PDB file of C-alpha atoms in Angstrom:
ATOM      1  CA  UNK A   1       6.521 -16.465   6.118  1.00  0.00           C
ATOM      2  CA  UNK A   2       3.099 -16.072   7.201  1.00  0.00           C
ATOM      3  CA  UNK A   3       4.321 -13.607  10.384  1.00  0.00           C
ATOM      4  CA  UNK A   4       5.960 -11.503   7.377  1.00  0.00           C
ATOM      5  CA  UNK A   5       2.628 -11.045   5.248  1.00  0.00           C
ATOM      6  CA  UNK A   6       0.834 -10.181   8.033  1.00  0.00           C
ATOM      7  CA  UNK A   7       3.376  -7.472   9.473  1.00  0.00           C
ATOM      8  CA  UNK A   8       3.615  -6.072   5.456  1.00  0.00           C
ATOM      9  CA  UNK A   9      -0.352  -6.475   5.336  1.00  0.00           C
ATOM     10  CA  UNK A  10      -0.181  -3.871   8.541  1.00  0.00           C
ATOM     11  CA  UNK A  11       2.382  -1.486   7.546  1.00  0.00           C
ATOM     12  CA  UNK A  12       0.805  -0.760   4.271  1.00  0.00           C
ATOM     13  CA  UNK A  13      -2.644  -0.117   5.889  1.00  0.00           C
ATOM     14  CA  UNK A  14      -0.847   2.060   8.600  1.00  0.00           C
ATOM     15  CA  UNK A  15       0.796   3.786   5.729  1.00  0.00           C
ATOM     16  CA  UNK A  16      -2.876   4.532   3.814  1.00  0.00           C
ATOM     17  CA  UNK A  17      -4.493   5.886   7.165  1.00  0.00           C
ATOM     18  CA  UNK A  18      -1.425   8.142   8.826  1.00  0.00           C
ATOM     19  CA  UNK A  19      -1.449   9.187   4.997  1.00  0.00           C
ATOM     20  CA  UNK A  20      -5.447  10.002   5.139  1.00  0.00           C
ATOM     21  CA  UNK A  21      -4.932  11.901   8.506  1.00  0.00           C
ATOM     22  CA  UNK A  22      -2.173  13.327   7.646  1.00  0.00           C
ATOM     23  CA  UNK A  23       0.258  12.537   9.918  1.00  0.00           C
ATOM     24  CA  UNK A  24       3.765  13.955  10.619  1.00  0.00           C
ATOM     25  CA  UNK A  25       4.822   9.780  11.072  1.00  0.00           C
ATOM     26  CA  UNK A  26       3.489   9.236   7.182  1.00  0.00           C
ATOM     27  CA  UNK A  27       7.254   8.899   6.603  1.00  0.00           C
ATOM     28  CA  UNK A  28       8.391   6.760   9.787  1.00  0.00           C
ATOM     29  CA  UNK A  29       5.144   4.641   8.581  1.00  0.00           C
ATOM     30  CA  UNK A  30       6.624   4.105   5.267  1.00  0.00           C
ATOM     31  CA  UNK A  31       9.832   3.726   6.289  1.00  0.00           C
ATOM     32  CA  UNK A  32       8.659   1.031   9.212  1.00  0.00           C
ATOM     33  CA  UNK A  33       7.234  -0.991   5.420  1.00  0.00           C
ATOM     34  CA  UNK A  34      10.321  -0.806   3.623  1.00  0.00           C
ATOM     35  CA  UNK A  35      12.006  -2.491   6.761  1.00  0.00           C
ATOM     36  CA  UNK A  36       9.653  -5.010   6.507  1.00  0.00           C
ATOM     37  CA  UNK A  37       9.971  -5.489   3.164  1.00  0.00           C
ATOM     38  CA  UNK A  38      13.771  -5.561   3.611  1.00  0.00           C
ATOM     39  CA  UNK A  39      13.373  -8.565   6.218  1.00  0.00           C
ATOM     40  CA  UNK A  40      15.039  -6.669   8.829  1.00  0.00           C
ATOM     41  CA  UNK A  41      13.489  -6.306  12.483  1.00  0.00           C
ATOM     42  CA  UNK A  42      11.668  -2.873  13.032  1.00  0.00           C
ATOM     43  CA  UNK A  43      13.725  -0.025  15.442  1.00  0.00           C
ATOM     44  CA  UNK A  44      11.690   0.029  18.765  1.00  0.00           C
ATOM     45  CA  UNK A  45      11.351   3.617  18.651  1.00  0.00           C
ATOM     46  CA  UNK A  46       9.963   3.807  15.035  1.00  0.00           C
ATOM     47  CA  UNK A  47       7.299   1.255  16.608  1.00  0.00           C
ATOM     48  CA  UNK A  48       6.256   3.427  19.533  1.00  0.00           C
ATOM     49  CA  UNK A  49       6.398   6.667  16.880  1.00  0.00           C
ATOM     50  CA  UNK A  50       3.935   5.050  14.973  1.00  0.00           C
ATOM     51  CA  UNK A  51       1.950   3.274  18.050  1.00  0.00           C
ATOM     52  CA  UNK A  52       1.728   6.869  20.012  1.00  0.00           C
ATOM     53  CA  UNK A  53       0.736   8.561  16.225  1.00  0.00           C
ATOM     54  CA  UNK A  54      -2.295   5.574  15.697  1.00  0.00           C
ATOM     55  CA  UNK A  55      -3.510   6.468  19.304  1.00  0.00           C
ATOM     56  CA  UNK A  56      -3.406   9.706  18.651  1.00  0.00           C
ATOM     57  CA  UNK A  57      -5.761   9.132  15.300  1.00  0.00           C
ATOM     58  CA  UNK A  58      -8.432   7.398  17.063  1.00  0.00           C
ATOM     59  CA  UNK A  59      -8.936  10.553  19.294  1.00  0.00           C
ATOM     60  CA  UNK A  60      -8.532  12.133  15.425  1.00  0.00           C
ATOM     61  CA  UNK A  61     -12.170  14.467  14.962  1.00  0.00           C
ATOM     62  CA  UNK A  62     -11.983  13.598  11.700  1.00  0.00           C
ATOM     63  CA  UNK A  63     -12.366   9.612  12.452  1.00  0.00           C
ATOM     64  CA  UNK A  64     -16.321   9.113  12.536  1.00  0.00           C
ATOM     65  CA  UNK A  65     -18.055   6.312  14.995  1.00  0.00           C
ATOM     66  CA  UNK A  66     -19.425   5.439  11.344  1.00  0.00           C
ATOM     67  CA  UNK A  67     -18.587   4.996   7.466  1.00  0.00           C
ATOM     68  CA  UNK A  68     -19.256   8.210   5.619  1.00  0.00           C
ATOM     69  CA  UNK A  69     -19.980   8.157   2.227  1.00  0.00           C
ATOM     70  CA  UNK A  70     -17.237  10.107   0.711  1.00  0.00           C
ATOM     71  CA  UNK A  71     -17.774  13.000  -2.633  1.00  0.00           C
ATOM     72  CA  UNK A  72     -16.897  11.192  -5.718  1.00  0.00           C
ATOM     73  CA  UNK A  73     -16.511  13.277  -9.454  1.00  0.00           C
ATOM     74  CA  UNK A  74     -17.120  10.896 -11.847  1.00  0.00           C
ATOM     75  CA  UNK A  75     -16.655   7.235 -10.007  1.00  0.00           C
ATOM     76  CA  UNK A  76     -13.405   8.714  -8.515  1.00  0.00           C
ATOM     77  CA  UNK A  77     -13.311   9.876  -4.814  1.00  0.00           C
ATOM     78  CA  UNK A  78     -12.253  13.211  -4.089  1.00  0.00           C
ATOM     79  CA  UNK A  79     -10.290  12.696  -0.933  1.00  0.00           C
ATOM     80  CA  UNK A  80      -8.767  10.418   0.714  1.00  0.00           C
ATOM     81  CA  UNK A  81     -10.831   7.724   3.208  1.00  0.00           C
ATOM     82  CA  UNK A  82     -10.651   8.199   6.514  1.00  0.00           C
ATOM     83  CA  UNK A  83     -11.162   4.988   8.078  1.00  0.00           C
ATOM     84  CA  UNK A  84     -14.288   4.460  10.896  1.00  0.00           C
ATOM     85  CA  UNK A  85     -13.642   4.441  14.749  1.00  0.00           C
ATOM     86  CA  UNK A  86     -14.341   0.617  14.450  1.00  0.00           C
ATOM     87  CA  UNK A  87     -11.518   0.018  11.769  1.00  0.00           C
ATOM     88  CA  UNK A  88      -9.420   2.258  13.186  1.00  0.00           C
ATOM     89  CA  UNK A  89      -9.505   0.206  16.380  1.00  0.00           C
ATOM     90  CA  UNK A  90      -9.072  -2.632  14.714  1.00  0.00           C
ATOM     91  CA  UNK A  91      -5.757  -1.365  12.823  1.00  0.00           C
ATOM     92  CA  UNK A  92      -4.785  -0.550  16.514  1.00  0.00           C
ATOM     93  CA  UNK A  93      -5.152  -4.203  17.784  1.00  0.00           C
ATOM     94  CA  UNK A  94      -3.541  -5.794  14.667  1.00  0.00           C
ATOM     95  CA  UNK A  95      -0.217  -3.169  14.885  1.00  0.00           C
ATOM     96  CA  UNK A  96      -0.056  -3.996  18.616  1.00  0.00           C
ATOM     97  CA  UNK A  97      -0.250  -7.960  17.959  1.00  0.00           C
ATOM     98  CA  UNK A  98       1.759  -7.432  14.946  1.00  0.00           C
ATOM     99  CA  UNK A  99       4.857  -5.474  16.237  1.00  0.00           C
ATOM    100  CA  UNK A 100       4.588  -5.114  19.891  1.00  0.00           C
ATOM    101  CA  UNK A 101       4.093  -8.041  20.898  1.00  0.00           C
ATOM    102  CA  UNK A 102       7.028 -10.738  22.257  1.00  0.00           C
ATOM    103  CA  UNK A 103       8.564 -13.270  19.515  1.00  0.00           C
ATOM    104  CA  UNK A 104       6.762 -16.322  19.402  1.00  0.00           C
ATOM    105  CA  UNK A 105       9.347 -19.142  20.293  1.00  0.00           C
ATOM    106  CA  UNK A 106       8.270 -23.069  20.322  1.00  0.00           C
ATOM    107  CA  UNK A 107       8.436 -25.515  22.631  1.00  0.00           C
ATOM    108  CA  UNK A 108      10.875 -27.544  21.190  1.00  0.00           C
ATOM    109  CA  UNK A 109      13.523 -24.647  20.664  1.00  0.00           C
ATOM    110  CA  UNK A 110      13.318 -23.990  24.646  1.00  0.00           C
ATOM    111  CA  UNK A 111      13.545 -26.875  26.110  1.00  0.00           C
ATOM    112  CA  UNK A 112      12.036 -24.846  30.196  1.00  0.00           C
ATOM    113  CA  UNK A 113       9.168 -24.524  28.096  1.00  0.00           C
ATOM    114  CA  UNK A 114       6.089 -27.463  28.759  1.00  0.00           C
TER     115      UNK A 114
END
């Protein structure tokens, strides 16, 4: 249950930055959620479309080595946040652990396991 809410946890926040770059994989992104959602296992190649497109946004100009302060009109930001090189590092290491790493199995389920 715990594996689920994390792998939900990561698709959404892939979804809100591919959506703040602007990214042609906003869609495989979102649909990569709703298969998570579903309880279904994610397609290997919507995995690597959204790995290679997360790569890709670190090397993004518009992702800053630091928080920006963004415009706001009246409380309300103006655009959409771009997230730091940091966090978008970050989002990069929790995706990888998240979906592309191999099933955890326990000990007791294979036996050639110590």
């Amino acid at each position: 249950m715990r594996e689920k809410q994390e792998k939900l946890s990561v698709a959404t926040a892939v979804y809100d930055v591919l959506r703040a770059l602007r990214s042609k994989v906003v869609s495989a992104a979102q649909e990569l959620r709703k298969t998570v959602e579903d309880d279904k296992p994610a397609p290997p190649g919507l995995v690597r479309e959204i790995h290679d497109a997360l790569l890709g946004g670190l090397m993004d100009k518009r992702v800053k080595s630091t928080e920006i302060e963004r415009k706001k009109l009246f409380g309300i930001p103006l655009e959409t946040k771009v997230p730091a090189r940091s966090q978008m590092r970050a989002l990069v290491k929790r995706f990888e652990l998240a979906f592309l790493r191999p099933a955890r199995t326990s000990s007791a389920a294979d036996p050639t396991r110590p």
